[in-house]
GROMACS .gro file of C-alpha atoms in nm:
model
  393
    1UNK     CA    1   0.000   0.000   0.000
    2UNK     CA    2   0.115   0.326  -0.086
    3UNK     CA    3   0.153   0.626   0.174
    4UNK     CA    4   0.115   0.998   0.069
    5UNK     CA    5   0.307   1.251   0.169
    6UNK     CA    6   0.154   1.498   0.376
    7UNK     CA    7   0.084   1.755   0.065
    8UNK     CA    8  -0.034   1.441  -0.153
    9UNK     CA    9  -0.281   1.350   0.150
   10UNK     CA   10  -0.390   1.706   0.171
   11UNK     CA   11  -0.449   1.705  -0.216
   12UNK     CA   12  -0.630   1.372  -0.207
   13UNK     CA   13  -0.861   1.505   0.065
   14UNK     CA   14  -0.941   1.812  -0.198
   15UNK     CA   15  -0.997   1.640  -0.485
   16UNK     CA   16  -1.229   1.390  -0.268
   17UNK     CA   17  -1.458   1.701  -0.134
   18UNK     CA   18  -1.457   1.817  -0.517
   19UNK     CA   19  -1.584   1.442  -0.641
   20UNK     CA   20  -1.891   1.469  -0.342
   21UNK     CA   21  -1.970   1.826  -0.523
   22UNK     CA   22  -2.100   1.898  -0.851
   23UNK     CA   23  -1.833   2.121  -0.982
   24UNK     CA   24  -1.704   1.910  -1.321
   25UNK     CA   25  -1.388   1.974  -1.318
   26UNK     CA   26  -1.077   2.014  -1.101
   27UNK     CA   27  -0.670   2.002  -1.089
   28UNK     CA   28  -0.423   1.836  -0.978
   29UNK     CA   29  -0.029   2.029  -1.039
   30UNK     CA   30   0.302   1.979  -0.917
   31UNK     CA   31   0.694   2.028  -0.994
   32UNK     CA   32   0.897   1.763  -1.103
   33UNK     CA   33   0.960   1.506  -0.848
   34UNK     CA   34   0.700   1.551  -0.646
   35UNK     CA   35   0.482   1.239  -0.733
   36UNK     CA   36   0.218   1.357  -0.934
   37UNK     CA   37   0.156   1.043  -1.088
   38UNK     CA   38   0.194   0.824  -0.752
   39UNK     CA   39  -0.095   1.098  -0.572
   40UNK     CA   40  -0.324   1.046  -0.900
   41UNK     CA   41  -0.342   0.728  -0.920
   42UNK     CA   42  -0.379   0.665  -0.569
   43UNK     CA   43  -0.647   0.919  -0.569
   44UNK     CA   44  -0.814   0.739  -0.808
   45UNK     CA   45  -0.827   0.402  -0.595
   46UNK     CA   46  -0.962   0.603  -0.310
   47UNK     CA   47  -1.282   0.755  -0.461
   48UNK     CA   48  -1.352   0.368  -0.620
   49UNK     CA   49  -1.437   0.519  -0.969
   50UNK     CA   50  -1.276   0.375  -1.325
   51UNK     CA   51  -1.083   0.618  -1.491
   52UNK     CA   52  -0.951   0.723  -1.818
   53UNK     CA   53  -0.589   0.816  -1.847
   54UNK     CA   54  -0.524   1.051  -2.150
   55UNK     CA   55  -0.238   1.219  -2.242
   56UNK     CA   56  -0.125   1.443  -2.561
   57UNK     CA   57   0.101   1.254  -2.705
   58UNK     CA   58   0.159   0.839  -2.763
   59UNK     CA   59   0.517   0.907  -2.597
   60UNK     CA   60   0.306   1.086  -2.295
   61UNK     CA   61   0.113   0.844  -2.248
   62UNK     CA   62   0.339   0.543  -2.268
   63UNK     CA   63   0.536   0.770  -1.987
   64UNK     CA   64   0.185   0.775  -1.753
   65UNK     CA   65   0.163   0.396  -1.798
   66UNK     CA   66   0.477   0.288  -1.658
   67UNK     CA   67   0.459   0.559  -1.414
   68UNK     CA   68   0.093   0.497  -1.274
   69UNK     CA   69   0.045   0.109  -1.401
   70UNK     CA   70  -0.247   0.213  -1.528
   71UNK     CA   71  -0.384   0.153  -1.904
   72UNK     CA   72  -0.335   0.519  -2.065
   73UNK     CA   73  -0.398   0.625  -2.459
   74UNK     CA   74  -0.383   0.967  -2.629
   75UNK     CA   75  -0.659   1.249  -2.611
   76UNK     CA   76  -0.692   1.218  -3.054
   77UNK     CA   77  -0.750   0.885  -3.021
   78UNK     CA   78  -1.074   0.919  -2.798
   79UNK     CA   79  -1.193   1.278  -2.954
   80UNK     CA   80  -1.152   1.214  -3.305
   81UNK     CA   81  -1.199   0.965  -3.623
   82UNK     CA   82  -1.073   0.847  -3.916
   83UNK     CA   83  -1.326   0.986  -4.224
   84UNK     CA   84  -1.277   0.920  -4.572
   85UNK     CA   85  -1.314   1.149  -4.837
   86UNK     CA   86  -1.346   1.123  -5.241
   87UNK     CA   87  -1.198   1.373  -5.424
   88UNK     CA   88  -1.160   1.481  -5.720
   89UNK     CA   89  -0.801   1.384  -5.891
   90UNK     CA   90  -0.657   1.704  -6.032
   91UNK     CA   91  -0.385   1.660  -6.325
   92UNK     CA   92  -0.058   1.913  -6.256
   93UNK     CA   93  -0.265   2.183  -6.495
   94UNK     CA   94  -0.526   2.131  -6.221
   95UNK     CA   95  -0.767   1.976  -6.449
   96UNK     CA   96  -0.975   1.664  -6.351
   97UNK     CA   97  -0.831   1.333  -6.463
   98UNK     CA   98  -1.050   1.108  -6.676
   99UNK     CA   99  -1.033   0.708  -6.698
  100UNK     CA  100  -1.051   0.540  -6.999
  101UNK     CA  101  -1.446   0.541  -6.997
  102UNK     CA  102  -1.437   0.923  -7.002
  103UNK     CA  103  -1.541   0.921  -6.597
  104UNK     CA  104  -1.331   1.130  -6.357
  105UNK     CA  105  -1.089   0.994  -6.096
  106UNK     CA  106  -1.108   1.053  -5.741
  107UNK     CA  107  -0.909   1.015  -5.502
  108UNK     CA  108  -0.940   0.893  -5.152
  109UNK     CA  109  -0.844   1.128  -4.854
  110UNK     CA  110  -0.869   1.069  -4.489
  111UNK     CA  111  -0.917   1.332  -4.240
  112UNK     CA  112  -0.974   1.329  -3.865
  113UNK     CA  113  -1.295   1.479  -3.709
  114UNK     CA  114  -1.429   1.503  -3.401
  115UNK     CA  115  -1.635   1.196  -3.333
  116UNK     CA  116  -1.985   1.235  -3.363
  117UNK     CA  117  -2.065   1.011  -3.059
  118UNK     CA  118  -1.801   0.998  -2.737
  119UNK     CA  119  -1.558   0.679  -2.772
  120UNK     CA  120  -1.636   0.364  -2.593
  121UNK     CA  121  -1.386   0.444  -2.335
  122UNK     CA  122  -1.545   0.750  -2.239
  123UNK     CA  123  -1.868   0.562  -2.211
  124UNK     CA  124  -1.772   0.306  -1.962
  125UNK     CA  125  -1.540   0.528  -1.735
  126UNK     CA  126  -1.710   0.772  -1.450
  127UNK     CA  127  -1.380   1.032  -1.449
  128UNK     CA  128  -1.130   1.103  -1.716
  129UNK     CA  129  -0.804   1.209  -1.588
  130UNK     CA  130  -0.593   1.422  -1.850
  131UNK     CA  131  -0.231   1.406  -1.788
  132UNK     CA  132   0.040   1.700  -1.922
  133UNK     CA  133  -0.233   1.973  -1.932
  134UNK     CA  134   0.021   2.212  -1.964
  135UNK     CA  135   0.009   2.069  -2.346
  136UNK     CA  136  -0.386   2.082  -2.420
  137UNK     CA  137  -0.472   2.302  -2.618
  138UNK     CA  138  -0.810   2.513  -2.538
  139UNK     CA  139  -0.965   2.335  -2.883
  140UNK     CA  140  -0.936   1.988  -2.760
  141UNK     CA  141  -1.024   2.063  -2.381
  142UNK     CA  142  -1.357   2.173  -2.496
  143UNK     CA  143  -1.399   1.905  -2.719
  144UNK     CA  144  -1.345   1.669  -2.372
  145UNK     CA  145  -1.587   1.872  -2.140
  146UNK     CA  146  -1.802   1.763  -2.435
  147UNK     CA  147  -1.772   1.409  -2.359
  148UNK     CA  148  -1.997   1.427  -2.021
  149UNK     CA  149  -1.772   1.308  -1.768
  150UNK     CA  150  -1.633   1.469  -1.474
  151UNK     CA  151  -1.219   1.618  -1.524
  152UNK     CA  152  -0.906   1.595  -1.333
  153UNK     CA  153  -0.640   1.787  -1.539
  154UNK     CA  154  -0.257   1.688  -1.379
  155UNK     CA  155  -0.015   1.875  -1.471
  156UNK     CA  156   0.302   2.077  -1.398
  157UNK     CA  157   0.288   2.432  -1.374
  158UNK     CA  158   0.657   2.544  -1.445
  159UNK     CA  159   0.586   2.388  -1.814
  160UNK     CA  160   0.555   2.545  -2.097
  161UNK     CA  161   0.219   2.602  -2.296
  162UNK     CA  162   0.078   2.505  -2.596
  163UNK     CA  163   0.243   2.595  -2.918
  164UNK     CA  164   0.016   2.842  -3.126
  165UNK     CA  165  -0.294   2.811  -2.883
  166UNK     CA  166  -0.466   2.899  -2.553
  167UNK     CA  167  -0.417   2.679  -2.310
  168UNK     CA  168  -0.714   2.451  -2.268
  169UNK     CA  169  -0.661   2.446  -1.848
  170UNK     CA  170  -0.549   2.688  -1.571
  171UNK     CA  171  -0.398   2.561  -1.284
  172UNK     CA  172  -0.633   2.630  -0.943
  173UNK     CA  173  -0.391   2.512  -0.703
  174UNK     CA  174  -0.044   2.443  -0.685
  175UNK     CA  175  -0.049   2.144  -0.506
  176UNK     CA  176   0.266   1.963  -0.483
  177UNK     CA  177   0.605   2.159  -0.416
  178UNK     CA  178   0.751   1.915  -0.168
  179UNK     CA  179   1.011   1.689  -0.372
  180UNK     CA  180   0.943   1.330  -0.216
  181UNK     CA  181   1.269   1.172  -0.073
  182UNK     CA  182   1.343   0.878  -0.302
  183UNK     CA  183   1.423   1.228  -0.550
  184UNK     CA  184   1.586   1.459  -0.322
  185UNK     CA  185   1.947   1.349  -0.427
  186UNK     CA  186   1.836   1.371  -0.788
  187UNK     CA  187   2.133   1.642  -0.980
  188UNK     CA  188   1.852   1.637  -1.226
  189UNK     CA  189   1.551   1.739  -0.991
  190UNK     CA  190   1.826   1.974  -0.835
  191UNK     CA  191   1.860   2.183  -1.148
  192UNK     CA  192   1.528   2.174  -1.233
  193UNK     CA  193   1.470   2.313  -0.876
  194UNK     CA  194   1.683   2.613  -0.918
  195UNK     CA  195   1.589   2.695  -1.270
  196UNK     CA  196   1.237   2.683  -1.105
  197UNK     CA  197   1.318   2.969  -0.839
  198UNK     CA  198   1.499   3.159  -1.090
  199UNK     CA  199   1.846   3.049  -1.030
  200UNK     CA  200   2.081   2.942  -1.275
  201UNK     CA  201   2.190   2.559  -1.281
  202UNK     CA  202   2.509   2.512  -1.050
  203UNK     CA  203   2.874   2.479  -1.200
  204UNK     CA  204   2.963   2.226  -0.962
  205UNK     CA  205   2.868   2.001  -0.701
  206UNK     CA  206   2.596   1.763  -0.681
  207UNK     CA  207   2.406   1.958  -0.962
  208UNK     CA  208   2.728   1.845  -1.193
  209UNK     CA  209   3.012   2.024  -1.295
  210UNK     CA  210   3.114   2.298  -1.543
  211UNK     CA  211   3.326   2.105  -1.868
  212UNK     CA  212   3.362   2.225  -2.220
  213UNK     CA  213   3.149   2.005  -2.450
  214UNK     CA  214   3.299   1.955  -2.797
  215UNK     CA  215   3.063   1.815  -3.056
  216UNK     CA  216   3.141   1.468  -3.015
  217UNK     CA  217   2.866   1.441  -2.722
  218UNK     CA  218   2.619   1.475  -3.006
  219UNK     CA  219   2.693   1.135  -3.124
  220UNK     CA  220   2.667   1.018  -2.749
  221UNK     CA  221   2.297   1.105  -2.742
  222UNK     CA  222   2.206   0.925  -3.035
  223UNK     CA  223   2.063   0.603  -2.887
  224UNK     CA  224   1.655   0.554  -2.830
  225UNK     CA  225   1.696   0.601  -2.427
  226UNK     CA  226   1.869   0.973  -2.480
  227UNK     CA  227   1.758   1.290  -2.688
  228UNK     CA  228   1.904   1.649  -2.788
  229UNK     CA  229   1.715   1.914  -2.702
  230UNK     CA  230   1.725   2.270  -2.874
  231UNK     CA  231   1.477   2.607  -2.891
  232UNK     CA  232   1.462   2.699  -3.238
  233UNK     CA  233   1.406   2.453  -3.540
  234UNK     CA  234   1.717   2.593  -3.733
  235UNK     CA  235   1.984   2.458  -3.487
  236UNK     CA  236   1.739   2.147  -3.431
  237UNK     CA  237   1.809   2.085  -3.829
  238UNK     CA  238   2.181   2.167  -3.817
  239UNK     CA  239   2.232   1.989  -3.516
  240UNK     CA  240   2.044   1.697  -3.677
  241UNK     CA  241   2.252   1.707  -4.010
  242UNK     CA  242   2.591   1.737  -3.784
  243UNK     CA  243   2.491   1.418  -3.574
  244UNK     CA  244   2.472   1.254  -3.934
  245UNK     CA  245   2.788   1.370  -4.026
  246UNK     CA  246   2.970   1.236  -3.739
  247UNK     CA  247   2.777   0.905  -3.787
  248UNK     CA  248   2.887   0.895  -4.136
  249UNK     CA  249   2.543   0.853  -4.276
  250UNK     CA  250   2.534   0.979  -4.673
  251UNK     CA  251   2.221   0.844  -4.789
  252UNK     CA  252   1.959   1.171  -4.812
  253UNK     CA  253   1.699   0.932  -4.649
  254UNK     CA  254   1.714   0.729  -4.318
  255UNK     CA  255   1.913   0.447  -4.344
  256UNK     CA  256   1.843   0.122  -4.071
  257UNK     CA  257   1.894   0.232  -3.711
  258UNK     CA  258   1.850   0.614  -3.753
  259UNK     CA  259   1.598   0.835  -3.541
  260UNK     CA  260   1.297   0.955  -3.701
  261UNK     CA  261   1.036   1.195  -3.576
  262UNK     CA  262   0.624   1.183  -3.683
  263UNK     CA  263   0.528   1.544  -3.835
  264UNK     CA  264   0.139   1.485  -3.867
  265UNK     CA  265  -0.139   1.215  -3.732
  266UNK     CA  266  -0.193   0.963  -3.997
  267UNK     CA  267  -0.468   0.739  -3.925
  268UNK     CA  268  -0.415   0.474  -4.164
  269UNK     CA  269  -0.088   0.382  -4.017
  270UNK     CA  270  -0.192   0.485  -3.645
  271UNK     CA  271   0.081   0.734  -3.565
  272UNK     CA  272   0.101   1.068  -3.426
  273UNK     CA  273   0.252   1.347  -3.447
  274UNK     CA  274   0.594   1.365  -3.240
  275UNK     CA  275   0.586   0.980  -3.219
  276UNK     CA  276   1.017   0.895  -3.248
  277UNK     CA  277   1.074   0.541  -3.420
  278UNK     CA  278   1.407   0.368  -3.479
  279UNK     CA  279   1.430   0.282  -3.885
  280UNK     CA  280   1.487  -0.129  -3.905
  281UNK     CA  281   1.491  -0.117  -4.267
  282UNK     CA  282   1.428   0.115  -4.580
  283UNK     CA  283   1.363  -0.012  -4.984
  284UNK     CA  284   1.445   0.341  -5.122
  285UNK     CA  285   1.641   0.197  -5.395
  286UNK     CA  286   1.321  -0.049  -5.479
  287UNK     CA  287   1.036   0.226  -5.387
  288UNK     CA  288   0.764   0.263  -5.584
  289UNK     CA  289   0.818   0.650  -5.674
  290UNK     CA  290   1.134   0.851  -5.552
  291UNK     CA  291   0.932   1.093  -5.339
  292UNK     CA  292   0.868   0.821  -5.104
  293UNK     CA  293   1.030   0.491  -4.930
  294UNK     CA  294   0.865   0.194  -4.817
  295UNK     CA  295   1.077   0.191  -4.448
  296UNK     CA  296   0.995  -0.073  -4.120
  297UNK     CA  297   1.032   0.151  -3.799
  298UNK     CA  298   1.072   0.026  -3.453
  299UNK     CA  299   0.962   0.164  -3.153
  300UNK     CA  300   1.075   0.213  -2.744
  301UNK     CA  301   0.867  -0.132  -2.656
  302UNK     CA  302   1.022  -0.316  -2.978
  303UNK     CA  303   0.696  -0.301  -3.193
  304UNK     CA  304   0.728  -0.291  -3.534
  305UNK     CA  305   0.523  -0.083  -3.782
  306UNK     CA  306   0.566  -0.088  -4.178
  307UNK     CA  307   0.489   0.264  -4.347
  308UNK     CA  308   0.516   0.470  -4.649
  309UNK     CA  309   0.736   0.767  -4.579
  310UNK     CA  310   0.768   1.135  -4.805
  311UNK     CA  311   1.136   1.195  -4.838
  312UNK     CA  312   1.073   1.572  -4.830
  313UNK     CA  313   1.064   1.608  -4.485
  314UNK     CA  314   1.440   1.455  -4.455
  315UNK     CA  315   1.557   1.751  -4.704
  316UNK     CA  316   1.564   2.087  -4.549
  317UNK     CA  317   1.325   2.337  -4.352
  318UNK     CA  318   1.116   2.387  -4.664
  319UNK     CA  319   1.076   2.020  -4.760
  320UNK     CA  320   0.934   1.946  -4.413
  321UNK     CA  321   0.697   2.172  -4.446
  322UNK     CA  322   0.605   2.068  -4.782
  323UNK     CA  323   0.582   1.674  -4.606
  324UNK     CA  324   0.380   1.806  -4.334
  325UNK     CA  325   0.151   1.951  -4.581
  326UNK     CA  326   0.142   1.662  -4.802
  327UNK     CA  327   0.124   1.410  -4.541
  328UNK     CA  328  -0.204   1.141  -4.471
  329UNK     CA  329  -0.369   0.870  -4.638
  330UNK     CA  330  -0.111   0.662  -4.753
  331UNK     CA  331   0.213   0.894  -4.674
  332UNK     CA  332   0.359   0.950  -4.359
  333UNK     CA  333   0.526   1.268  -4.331
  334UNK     CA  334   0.846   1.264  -4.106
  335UNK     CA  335   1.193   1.409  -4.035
  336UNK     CA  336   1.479   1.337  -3.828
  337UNK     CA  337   1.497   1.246  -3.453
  338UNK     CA  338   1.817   1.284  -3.322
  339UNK     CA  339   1.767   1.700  -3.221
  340UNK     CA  340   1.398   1.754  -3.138
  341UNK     CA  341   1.258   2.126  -2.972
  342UNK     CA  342   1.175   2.154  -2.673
  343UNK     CA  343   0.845   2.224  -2.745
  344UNK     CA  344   0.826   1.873  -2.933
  345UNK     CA  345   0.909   1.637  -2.639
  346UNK     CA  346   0.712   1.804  -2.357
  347UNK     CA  347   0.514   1.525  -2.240
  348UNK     CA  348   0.831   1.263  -2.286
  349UNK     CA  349   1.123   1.151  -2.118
  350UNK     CA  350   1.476   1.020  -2.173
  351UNK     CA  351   1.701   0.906  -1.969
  352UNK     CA  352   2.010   1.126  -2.027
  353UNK     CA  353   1.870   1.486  -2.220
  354UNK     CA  354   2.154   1.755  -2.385
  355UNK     CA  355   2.001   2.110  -2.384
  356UNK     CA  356   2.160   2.302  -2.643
  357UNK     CA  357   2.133   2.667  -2.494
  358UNK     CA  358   2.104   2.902  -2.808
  359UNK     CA  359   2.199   3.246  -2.618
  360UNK     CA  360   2.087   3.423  -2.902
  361UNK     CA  361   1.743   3.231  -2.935
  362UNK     CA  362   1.679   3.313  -2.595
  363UNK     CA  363   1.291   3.523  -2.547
  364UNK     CA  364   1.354   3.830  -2.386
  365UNK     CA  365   1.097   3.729  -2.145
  366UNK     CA  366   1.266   3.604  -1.827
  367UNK     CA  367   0.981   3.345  -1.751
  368UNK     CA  368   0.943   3.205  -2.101
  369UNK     CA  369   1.304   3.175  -2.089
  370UNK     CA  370   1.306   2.998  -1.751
  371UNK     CA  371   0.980   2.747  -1.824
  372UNK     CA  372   1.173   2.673  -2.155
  373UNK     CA  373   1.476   2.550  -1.950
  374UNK     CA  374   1.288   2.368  -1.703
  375UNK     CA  375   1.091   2.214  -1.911
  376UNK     CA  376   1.404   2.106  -2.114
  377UNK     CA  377   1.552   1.950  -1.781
  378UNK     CA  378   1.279   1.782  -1.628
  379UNK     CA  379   1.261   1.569  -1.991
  380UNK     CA  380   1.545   1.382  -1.782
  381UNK     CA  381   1.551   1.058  -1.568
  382UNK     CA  382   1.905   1.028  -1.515
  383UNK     CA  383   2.129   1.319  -1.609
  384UNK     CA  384   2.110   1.620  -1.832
  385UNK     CA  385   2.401   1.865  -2.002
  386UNK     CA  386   2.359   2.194  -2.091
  387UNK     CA  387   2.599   2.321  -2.382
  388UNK     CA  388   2.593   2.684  -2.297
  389UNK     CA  389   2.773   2.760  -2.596
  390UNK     CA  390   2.589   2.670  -2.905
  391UNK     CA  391   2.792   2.361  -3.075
  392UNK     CA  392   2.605   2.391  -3.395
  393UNK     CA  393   2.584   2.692  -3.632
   0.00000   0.00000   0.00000
């Protein structure tokens, strides 16, 4: 049997007058370390109710399974559907294509849209608890008061919001600020602690110690369990084309055992955006048209999934977005995973993170500045680097 802390006990009791009241929704926050997922989930025993674990991402919520033993999936997969649509086929003049019998083409597109009646899920479970709410957007939050069921939105306040959007929940309480003791001689929870009151990480002593970096650490963090971490998406694609470099890879696609990164949901081959897979194999040479490859991509549990990847998103800045834009139905549009933004992995964890601090990218706004960093550090289970000085240009 688990025991709470005294602030988790004190939250528990809050959350258990909210569920005898009518009010639909609540929160639960805390800072990294302080057992947000333990209290939850313990919480949820206590009031004897089945839940629903969501989270934004498929790497979010295969971080609040092993962390709360409890079966989670993504908020898409539960608001939205798969819908097909036929379309007309358009020639490159942008005239419709005939067949032979004189009848025009179409062509099948798939779209996701909000489901027109709540997922099964959501029908059998008397709470939904949404984890990383710092990520919701204010879109999909209304689309799950929608769903009839009573909230609990976890989440950690010093994180930073949605990209492009209003966040979908504000924090009521700040619940948890005690770090529990099995964490208390973390160096990662320690920097993450004084980023968090506004201190700068510590040159030396238990927080780590001040070295120069030289680029080769970039080829340390290329396995699955570790991850570079950068602000803007220019150093996140030079830093990503240096790391290939240095591993000697020449082909302009991903070649077996590279990191890739998802760019946009496709339902047909059930990934999501900022899913990271490990390529197994590729038939570029053998593909059925050079814009895309036929590649087998592995990933953190060992599952395998066969797709149809555009190569444009592995080319530069403007042939991602071209991929993203492109992407569905039958192509998957991707890019490389060894340097991913911030912004990108809230939600996930690694066990050893490198932060490349871009002094120059930095927001003149102190706060942004300091929830970018901490969110940056807390993406760590083990240790985490910060390169001060950028090592890509």
């Amino acid at each position: 049997m688990i025991t709470l802390t005294p602030q988790q006990e004190k939250a528990r009791q809050r959350i258990t007058q909210w569920w005898s009241g009518e009010n639909p929704e609540t929160t639960l926050t805390g800072y990294a370390g302080t057992g947000k997922s333990t209290a939850i989930a313990t919480i949820i025993n206590s009031l004897g109710v089945k839940a629903l674990y969501l989270a934004p991402t498929g790497k979010a919520a295969a971080v609040l399974r092993a962390k709360t033993g409890k079966p989670a999936r993504t908020i898409h997969s539960v608001l939205y559907t798969a819908v097909t649509h036929e379309e007309p086929r358009t020639g490159k003049d942008g005239k419709p294509v005939t067949g032979p019998d004189g009848k025009p083409l179409t062509i099948s597109r798939i779209t996701f849209e909000p489901r027109a009646y709540p997922h099964d899920d959501v029908t059998e479970c008397g709470i939904i608890v949404v984890d990383e709410m710092s990520m919701v957007a204010k879109k999909e939050a209304e689309l799950l008061r929608k769903q009839g069921k009573r909230i609990i939105a976890v989440g950690d306040p010093g994180q930073l919001p949605p990209v492009k959007a209003d966040p979908g929940f504000i924090p009521r309480y700040i619940d948890l600020t005690d770090i529990i003791r099995q964490e208390q001689c973390s160096p990662v929870l320690e920097i993450a602690t004084r980023v968090r009151n506004k201190q700068r990480p510590g040159r030396s002593g238990t927080s780590g110690d001040r070295a120069r970096l030289g680029v080769e650490y970039l080829e340390f963090f290329t396995r699955p369990d570790r991850q570079i971490l950068c602000w803007r998406h220019q150093a996140r694609w030079a830093s990503n084309r240096l790391v290939r470099t240095m591993l000697k890879r020449t082909a302009p696609v991903p070649e077996p055992g590279e990191k890739v990164s998802i760019l946009r949901n496709n339902a047909m081959y059930d990934v999501y955006r900022g899913q990271q897979y490990t390529v197994k194999w590729t038939d570029y040479d053998t593909g059925p048209a050079p814009h895309k490859i036929r590649a087998c991509l592995t990933d953190d549990d060992g599952t395998e999934k066969t797709i149809q990847m555009l190569t444009s998103g592995f080319i530069d800045p403007q042939g991602e977005m071209q991929a993203e834009q492109q992407g569905g139905d039958a192509k998957v549009a991707a890019t490389w995973g060894y340097t991913i933004t911030v912004h990108s992995s809230q939600g996930s964890e690694w066990r050893d993170v490198l932060v490349l601090d871009e002094p120059l990218a930095r927001p003149r706004d102190r706060r942004t500045m300091d929830r970018w960093l901490y969110t940056a550090v807390t993406r760590a289970t083990n240790r985490v680097m910060i390169a001060r000085e950028s090592m890509v240009v």
